[in-house]
mmCIF file of C-alpha atoms in Angstrom:
data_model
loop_
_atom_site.group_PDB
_atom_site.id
_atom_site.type_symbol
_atom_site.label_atom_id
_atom_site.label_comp_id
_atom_site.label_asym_id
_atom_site.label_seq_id
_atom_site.Cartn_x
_atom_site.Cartn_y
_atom_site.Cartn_z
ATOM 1 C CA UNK A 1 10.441 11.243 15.791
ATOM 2 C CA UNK A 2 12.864 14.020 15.058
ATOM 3 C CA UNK A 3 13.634 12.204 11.682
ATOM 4 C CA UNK A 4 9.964 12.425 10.746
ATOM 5 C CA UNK A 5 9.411 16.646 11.324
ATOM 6 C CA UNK A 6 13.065 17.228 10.124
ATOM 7 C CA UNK A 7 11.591 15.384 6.731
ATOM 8 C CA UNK A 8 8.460 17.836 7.230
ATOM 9 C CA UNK A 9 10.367 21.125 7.723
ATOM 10 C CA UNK A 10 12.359 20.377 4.868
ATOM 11 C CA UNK A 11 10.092 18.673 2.157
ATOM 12 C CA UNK A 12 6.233 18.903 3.275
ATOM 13 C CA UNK A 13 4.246 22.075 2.145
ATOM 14 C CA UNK A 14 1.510 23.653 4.460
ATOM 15 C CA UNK A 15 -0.572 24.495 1.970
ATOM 16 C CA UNK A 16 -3.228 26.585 4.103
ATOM 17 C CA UNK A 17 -3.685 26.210 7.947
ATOM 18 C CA UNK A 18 -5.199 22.840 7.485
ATOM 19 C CA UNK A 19 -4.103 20.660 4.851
ATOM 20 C CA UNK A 20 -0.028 19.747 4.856
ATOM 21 C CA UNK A 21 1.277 18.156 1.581
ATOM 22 C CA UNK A 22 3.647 15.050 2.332
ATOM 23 C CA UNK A 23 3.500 13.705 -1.472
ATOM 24 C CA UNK A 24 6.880 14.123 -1.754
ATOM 25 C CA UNK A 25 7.950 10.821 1.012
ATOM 26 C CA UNK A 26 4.922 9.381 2.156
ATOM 27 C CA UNK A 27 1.587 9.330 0.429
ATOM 28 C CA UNK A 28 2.617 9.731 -3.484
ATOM 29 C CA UNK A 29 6.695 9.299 -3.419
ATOM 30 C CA UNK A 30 7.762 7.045 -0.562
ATOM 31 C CA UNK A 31 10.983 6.978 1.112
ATOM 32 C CA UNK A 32 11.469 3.740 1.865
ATOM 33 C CA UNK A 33 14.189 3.647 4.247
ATOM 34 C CA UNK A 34 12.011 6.246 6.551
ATOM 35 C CA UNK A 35 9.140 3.620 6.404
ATOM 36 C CA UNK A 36 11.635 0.927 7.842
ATOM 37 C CA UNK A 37 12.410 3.392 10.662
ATOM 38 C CA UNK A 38 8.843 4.520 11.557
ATOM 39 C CA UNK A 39 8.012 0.744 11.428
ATOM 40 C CA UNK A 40 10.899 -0.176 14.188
ATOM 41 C CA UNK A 41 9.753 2.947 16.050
ATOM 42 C CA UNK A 42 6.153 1.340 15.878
ATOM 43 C CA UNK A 43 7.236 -1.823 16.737
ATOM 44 C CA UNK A 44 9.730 -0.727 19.972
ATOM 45 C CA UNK A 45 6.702 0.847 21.432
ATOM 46 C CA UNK A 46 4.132 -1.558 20.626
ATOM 47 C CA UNK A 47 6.578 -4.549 21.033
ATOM 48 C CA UNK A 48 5.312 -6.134 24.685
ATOM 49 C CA UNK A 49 1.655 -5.652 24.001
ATOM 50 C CA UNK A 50 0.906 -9.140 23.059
ATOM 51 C CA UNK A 51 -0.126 -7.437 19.303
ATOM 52 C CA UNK A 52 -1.578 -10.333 17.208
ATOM 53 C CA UNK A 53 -2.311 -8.008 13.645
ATOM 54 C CA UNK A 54 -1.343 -4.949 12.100
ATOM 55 C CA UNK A 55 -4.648 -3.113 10.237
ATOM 56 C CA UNK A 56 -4.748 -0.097 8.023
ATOM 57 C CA UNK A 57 -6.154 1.596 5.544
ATOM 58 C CA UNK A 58 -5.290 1.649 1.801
ATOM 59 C CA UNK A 59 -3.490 3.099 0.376
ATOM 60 C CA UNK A 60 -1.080 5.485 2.136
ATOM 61 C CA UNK A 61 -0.492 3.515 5.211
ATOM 62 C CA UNK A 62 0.378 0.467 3.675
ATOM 63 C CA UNK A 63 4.000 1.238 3.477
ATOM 64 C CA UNK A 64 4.439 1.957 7.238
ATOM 65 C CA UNK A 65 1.783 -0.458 7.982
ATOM 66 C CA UNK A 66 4.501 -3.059 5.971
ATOM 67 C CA UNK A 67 7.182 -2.207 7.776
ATOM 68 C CA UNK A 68 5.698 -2.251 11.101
ATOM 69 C CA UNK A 69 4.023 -5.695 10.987
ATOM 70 C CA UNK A 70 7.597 -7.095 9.715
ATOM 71 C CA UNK A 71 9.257 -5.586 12.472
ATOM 72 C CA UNK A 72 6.662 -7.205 15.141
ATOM 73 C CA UNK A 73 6.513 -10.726 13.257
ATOM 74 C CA UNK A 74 2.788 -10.635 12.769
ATOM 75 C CA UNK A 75 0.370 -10.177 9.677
ATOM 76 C CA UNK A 76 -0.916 -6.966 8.193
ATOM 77 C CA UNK A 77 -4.591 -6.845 7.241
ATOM 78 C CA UNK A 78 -5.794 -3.950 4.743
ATOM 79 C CA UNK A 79 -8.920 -2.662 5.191
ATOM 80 C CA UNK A 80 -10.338 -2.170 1.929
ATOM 81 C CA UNK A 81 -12.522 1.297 0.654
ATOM 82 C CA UNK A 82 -15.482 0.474 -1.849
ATOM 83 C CA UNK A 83 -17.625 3.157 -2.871
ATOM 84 C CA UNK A 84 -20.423 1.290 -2.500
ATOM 85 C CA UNK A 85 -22.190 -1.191 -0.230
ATOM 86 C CA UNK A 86 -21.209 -4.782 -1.224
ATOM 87 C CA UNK A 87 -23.333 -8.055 -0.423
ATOM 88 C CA UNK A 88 -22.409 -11.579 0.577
ATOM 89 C CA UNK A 89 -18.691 -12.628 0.399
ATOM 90 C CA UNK A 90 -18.503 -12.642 4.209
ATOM 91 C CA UNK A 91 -17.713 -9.250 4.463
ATOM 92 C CA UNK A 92 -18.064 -6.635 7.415
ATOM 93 C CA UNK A 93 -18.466 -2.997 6.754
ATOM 94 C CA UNK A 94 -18.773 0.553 7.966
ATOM 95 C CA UNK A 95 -18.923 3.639 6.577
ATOM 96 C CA UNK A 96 -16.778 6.493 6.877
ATOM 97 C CA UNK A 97 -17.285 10.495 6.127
ATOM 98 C CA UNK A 98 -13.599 11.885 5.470
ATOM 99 C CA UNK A 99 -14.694 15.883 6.743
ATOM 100 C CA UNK A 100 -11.247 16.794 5.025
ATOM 101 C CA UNK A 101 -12.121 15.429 1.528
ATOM 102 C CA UNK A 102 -16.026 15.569 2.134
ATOM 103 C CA UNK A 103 -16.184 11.913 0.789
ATOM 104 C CA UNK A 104 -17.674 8.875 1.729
ATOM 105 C CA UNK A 105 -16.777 5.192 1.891
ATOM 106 C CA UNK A 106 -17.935 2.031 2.387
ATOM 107 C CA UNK A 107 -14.403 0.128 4.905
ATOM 108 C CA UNK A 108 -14.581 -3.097 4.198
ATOM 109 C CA UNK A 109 -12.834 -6.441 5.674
ATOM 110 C CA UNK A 110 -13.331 -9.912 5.308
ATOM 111 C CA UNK A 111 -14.398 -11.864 8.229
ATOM 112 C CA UNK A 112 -12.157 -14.358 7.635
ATOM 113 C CA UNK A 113 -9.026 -12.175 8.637
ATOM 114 C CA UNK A 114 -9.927 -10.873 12.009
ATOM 115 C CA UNK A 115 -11.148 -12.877 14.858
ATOM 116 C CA UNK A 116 -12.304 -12.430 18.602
ATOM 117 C CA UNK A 117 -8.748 -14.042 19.326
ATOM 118 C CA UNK A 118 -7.001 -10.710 17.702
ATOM 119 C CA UNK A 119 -5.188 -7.700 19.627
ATOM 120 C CA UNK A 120 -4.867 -5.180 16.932
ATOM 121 C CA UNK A 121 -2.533 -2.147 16.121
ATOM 122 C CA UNK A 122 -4.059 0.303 13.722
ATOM 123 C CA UNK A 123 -1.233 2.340 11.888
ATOM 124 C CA UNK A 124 -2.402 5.261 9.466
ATOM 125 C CA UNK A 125 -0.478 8.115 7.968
ATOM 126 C CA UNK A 126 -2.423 11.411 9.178
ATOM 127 C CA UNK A 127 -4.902 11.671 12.230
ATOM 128 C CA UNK A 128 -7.657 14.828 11.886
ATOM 129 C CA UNK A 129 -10.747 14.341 12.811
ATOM 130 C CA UNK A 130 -10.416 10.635 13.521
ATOM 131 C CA UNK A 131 -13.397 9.036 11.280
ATOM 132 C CA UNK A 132 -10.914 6.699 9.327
ATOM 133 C CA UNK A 133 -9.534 5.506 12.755
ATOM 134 C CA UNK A 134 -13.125 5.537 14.355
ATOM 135 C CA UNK A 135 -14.621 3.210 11.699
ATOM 136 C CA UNK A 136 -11.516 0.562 11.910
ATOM 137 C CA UNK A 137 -12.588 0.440 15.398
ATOM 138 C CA UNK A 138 -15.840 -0.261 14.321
ATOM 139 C CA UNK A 139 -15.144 -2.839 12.411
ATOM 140 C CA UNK A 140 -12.802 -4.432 14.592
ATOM 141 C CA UNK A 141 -15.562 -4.803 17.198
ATOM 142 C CA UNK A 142 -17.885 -6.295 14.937
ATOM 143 C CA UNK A 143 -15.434 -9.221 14.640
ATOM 144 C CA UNK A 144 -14.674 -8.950 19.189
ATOM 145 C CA UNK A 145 -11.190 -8.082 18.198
ATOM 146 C CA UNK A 146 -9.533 -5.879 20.511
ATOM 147 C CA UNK A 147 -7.662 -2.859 20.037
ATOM 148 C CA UNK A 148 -3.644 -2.360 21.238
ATOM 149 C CA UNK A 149 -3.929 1.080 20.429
ATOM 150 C CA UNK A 150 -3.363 3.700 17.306
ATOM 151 C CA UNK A 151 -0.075 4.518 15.441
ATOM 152 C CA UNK A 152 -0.053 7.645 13.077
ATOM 153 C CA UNK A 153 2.636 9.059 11.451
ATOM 154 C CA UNK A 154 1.013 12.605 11.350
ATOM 155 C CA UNK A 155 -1.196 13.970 13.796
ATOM 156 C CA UNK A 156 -2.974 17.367 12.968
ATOM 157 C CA UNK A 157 -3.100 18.058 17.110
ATOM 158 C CA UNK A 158 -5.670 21.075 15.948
ATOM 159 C CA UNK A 159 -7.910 18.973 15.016
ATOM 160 C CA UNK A 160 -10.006 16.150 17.281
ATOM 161 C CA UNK A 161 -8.771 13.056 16.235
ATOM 162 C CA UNK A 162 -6.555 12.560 19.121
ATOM 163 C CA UNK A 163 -9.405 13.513 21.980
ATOM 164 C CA UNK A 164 -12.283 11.078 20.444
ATOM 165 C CA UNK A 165 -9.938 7.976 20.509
ATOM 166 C CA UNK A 166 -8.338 8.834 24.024
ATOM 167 C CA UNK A 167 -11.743 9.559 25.118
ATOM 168 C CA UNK A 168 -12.516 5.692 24.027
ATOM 169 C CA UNK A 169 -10.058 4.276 25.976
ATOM 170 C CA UNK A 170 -7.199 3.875 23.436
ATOM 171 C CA UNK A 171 -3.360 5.264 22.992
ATOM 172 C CA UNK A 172 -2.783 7.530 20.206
ATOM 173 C CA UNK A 173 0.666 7.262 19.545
ATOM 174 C CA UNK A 174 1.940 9.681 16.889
ATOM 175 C CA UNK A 175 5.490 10.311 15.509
ATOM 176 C CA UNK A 176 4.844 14.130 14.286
ATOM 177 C CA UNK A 177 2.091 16.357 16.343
ATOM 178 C CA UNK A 178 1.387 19.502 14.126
ATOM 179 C CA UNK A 179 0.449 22.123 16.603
ATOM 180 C CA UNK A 180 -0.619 24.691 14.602
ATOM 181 C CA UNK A 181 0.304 25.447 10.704
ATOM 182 C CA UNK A 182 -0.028 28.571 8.293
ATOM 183 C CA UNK A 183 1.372 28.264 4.417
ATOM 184 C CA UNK A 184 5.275 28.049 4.789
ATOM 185 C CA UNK A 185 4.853 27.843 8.819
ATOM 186 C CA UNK A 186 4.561 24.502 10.557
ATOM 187 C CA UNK A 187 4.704 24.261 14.347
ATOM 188 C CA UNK A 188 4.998 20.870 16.609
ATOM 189 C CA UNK A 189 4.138 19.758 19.808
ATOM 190 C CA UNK A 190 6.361 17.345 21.475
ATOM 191 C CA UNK A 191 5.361 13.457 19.420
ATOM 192 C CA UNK A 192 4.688 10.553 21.501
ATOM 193 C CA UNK A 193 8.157 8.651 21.074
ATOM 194 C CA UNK A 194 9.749 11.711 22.207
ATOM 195 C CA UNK A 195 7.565 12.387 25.573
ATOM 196 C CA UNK A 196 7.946 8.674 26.729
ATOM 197 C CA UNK A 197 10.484 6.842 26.071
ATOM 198 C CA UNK B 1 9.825 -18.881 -6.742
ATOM 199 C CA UNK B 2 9.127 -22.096 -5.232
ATOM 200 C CA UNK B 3 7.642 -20.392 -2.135
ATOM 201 C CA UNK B 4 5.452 -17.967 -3.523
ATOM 202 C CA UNK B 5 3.806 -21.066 -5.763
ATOM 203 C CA UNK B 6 3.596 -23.309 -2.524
ATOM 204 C CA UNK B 7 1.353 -20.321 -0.595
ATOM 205 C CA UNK B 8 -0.742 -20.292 -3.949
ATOM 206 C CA UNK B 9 -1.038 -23.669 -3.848
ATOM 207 C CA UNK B 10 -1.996 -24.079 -0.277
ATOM 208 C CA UNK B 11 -3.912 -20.883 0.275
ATOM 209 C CA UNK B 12 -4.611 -19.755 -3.124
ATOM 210 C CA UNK B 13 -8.132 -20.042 -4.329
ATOM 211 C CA UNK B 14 -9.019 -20.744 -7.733
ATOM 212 C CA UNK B 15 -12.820 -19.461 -7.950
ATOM 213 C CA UNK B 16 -12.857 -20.275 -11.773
ATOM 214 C CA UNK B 17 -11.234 -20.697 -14.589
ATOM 215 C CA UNK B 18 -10.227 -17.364 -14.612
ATOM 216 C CA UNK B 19 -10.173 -15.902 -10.548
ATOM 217 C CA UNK B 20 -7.526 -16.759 -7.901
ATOM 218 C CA UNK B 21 -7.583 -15.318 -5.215
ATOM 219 C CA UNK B 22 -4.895 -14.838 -2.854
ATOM 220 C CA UNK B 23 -6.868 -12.771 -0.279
ATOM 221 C CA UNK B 24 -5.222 -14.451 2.670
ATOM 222 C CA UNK B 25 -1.463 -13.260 1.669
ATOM 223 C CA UNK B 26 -1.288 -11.097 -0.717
ATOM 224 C CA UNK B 27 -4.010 -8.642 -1.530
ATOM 225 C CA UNK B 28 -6.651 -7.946 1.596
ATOM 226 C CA UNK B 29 -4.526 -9.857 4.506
ATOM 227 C CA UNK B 30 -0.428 -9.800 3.661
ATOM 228 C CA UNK B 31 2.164 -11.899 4.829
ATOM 229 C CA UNK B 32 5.198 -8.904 5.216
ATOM 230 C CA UNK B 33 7.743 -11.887 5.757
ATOM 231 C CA UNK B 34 6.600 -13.459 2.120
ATOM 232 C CA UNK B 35 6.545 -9.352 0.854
ATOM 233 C CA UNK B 36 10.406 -9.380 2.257
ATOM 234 C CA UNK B 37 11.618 -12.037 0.230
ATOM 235 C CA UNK B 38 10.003 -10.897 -3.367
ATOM 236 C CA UNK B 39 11.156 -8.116 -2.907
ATOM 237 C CA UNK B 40 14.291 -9.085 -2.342
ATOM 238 C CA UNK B 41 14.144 -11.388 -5.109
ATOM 239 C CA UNK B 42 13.058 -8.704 -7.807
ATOM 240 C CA UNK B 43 15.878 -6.573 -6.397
ATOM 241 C CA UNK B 44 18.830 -9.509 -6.769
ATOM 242 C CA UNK B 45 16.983 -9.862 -10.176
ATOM 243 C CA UNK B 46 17.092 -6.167 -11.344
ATOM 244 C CA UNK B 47 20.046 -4.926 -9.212
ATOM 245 C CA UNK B 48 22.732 -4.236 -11.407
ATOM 246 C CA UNK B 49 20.261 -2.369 -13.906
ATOM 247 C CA UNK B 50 20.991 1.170 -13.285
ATOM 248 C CA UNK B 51 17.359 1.333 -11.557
ATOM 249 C CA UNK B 52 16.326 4.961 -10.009
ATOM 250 C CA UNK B 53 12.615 4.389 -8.955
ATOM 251 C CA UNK B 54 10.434 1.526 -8.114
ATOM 252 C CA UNK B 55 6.644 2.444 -9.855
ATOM 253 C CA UNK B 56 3.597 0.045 -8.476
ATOM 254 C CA UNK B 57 -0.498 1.194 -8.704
ATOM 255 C CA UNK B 58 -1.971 1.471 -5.452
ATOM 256 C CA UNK B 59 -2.597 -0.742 -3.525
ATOM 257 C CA UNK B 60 -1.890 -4.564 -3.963
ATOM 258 C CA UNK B 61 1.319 -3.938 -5.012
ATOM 259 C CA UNK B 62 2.300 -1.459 -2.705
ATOM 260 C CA UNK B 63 3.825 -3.741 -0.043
ATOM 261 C CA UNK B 64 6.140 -5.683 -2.519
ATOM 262 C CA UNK B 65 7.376 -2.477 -4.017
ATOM 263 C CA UNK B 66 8.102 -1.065 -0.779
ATOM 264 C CA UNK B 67 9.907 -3.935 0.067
ATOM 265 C CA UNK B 68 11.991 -3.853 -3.580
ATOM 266 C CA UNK B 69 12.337 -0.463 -3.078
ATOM 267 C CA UNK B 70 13.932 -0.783 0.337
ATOM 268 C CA UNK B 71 16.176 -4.007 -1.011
ATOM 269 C CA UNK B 72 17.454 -1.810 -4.000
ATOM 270 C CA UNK B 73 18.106 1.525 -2.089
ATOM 271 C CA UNK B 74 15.695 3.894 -4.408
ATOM 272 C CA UNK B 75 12.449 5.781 -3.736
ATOM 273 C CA UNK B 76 8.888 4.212 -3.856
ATOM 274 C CA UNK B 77 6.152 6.068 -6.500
ATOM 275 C CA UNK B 78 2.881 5.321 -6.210
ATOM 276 C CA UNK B 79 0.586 5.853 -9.468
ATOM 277 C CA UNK B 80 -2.913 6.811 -8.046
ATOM 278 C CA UNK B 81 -6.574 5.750 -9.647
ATOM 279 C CA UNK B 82 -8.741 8.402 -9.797
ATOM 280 C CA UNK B 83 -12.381 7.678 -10.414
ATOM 281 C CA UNK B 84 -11.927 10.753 -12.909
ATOM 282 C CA UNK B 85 -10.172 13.078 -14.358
ATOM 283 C CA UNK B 86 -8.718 15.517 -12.103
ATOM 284 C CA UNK B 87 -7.399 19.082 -13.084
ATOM 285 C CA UNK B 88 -4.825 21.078 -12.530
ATOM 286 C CA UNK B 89 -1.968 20.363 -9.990
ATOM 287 C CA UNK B 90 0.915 19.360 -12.371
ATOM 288 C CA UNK B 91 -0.464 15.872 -13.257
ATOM 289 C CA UNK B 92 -0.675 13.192 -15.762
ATOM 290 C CA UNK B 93 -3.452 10.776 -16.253
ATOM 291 C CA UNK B 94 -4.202 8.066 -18.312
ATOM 292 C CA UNK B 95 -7.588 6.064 -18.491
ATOM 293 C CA UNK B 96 -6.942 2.350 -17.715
ATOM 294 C CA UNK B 97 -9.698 -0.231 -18.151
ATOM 295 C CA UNK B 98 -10.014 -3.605 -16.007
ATOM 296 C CA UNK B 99 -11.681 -6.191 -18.203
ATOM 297 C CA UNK B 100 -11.291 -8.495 -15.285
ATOM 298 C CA UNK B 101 -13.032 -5.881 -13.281
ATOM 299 C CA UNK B 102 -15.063 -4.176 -15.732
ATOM 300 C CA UNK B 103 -13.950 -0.881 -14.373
ATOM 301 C CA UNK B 104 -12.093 2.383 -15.229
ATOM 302 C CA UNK B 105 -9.873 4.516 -13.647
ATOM 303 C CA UNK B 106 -7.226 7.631 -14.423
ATOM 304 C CA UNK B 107 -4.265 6.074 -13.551
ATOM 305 C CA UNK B 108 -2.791 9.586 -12.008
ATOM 306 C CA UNK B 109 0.689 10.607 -11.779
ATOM 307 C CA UNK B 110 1.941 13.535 -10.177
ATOM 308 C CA UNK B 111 4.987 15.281 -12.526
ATOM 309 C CA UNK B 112 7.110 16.013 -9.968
ATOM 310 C CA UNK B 113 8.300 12.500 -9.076
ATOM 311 C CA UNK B 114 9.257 10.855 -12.235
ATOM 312 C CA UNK B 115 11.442 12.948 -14.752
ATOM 313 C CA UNK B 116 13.331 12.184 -17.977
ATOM 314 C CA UNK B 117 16.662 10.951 -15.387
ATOM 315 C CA UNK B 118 14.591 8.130 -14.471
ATOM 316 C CA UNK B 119 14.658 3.923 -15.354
ATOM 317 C CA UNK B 120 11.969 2.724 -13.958
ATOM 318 C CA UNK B 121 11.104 -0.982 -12.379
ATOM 319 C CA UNK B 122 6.970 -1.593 -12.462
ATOM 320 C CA UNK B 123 5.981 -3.836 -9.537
ATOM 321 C CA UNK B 124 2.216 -5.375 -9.412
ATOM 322 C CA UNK B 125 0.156 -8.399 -7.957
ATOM 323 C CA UNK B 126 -1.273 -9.942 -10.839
ATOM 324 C CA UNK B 127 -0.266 -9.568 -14.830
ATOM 325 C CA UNK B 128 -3.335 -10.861 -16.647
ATOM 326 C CA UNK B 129 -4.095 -8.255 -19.449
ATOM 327 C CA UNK B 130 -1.843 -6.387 -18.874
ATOM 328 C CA UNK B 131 -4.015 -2.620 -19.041
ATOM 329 C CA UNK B 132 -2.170 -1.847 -15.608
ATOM 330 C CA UNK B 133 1.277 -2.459 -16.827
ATOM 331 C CA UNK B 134 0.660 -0.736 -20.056
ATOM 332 C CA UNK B 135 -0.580 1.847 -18.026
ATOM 333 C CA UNK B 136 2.052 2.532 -16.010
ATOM 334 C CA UNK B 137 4.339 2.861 -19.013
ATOM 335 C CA UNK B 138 1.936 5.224 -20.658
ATOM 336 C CA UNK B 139 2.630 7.582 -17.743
ATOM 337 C CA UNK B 140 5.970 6.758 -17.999
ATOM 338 C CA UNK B 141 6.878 7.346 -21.262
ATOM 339 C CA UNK B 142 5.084 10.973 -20.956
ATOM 340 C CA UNK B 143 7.803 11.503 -18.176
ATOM 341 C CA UNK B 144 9.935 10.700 -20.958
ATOM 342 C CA UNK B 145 11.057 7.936 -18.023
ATOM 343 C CA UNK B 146 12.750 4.536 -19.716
ATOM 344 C CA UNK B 147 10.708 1.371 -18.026
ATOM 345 C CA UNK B 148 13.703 -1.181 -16.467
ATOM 346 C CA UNK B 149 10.818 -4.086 -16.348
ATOM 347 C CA UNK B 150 8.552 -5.232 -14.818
ATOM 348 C CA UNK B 151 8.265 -7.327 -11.790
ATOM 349 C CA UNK B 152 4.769 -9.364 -11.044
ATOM 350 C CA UNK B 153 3.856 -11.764 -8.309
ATOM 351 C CA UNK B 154 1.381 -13.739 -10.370
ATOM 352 C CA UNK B 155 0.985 -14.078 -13.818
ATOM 353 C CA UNK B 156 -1.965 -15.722 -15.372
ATOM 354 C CA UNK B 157 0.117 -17.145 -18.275
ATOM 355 C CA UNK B 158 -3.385 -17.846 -20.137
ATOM 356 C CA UNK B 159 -4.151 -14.186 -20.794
ATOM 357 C CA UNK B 160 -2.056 -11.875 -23.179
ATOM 358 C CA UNK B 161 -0.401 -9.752 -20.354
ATOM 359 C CA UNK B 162 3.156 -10.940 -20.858
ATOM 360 C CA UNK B 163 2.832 -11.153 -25.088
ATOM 361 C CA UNK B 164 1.479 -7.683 -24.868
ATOM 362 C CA UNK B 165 4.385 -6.217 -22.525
ATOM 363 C CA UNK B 166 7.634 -8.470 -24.342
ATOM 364 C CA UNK B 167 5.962 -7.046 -27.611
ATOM 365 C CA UNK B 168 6.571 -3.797 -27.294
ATOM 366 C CA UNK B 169 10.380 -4.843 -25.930
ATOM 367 C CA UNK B 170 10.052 -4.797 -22.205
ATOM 368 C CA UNK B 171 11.099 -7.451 -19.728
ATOM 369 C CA UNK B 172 8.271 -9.319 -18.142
ATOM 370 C CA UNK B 173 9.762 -11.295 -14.560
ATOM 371 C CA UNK B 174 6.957 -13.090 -12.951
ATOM 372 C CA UNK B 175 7.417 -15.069 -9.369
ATOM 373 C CA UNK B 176 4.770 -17.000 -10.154
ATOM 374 C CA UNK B 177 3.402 -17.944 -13.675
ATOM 375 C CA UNK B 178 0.107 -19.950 -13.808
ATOM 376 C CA UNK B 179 -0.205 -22.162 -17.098
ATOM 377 C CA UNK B 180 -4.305 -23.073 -16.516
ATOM 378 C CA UNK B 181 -6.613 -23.375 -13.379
ATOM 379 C CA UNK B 182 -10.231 -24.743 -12.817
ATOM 380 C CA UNK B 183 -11.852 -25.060 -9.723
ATOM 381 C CA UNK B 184 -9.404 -26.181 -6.581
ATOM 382 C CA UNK B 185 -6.535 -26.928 -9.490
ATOM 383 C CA UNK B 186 -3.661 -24.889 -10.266
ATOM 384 C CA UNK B 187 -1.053 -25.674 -12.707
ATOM 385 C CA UNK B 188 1.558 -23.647 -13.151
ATOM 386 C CA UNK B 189 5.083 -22.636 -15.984
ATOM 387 C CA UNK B 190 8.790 -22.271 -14.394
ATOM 388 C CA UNK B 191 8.670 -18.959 -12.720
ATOM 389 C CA UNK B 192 11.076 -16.575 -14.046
ATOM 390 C CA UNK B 193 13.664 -16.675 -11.029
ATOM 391 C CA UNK B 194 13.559 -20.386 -11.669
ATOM 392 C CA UNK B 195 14.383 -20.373 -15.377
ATOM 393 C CA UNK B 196 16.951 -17.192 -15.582
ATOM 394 C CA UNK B 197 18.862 -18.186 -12.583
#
């Protein structure tokens, strides 16, 4: 999405060779207009895939996650991060190791929001190393959902995100590829809406 | 708004004399169609207010503020809890305590977004106590920011959110405003739309 590295080039800071600030219009600031246009972008690819839910993660992919699930006519379901393990109240959950942060998390989601009958698009700002992703999967199975595929705004193609959910079985499609970064230098491999449609 | 109390009404959940949850809609599974039209409401409320930036606290209220945000043409700011303080890095915290929750959080703001230029509109779930709200305008007022209002989806009209905010001067708009509950019974005050327009 030449929008989306054009925003990138001009406003996010590669702070070291791995970790690329975006505060300024996505995770802290959010441009809201550019949300409505990665959601359509979603939403054209995803559109004839018989997609029942939209699922992310708080907090940063809400916004797209929004826009997206307007844009296909179908509900968006949050999957929720406690610190800690929590009993009863129908819940499912998995936890997830964020190797960026070094943090854990307990992803949590109701059982009463995702059923065996669901075909579900995961959007999420940034794919790395593909735990956050990997642990909505999790949970999704738990409840025999099944999975359209993976939207990301940002993929960090250096890293293995991409290759553990393609090895799965499911699309990664991403709307900015960072091949390779260095502070002040950020370099991008073709994204996904640009290679196939 | 006569819609937003109908969804309450129907899918709402009054746990106690206190608790509603509004799980299936609003906070863990959201209805973006419903998340359209408040925000479009707040935004015909609070359009011709000279409005720069729409504030929420992550993450229930991020996808009606996205959607205000979007309906009045102005950037999105997220306020951030941190589980503590955090140093460094050109921010501003405040502590904010949850009686409902018994929790605490630094309600984190990074400088860079919110300056002296800006009139802020606040946009959250639930007003109960109002600790988030006053919060937010904490943060704001060390931005030396001027607060525009702020917009709620529910107010629980029993607890001294709304006396709290008016007190100190600033609009309170609530889409919903719930006089008492008990278990399975809601009752609720004209809404704000309903009354100003």
């Amino acid at each position: 999405m030449k929008l989306l590295e054009e925003r990138i080039l001009s406003e996010g800071k590669a702070v070291s060779e791995e970790i690329l600030k975006v505060d300024s219009f996505i995770n802290h600031q959010v441009d809201p207009v550019l949300m409505q246009q990665i959601g359509e972008t979603f939403a054209a690819h995803f559109r004839e895939r018989g997609i029942t839910k939209v699922v992310t993660i708080e907090s940063s992919g809400i916004a797209p996650a929004q826009m997206t699930a307007l844009a296909l006519g179908v509900p968006l379901v949050i999957f929720k991060k406690q610190p800690s393990k929590v009993f009863g109240d129908n819940m499912d959950q998995t936890i997830v190791t964020s190797f960026t942060k070094g943090t854990s998390y307990e992803l949590t989601l109701a059982k009463d929001f995702i059923s065996q009958d669901d075909h579900v698009l995961i959007i999420d700002d940034f794919l790395a190393n593909g735990e956050a992703a990997t642990g909505c999967i999790r949970l999704l199975r738990l409840s025999h959902a099944t999975v359209a595929g993976i939207g990301v705004l940002v993929e960090k193609s250096f890293q293995p995100g991409r290759q553990k959910l393609t090895g799965q079985g499911h699309e990664v499609y991403a709307l900015a590829r960072i091949k390779a970064m260095e502070k002040d230098h950020i370099e991008f491999l073709p994204a996904d809406d640009e290679t196939q449609s």
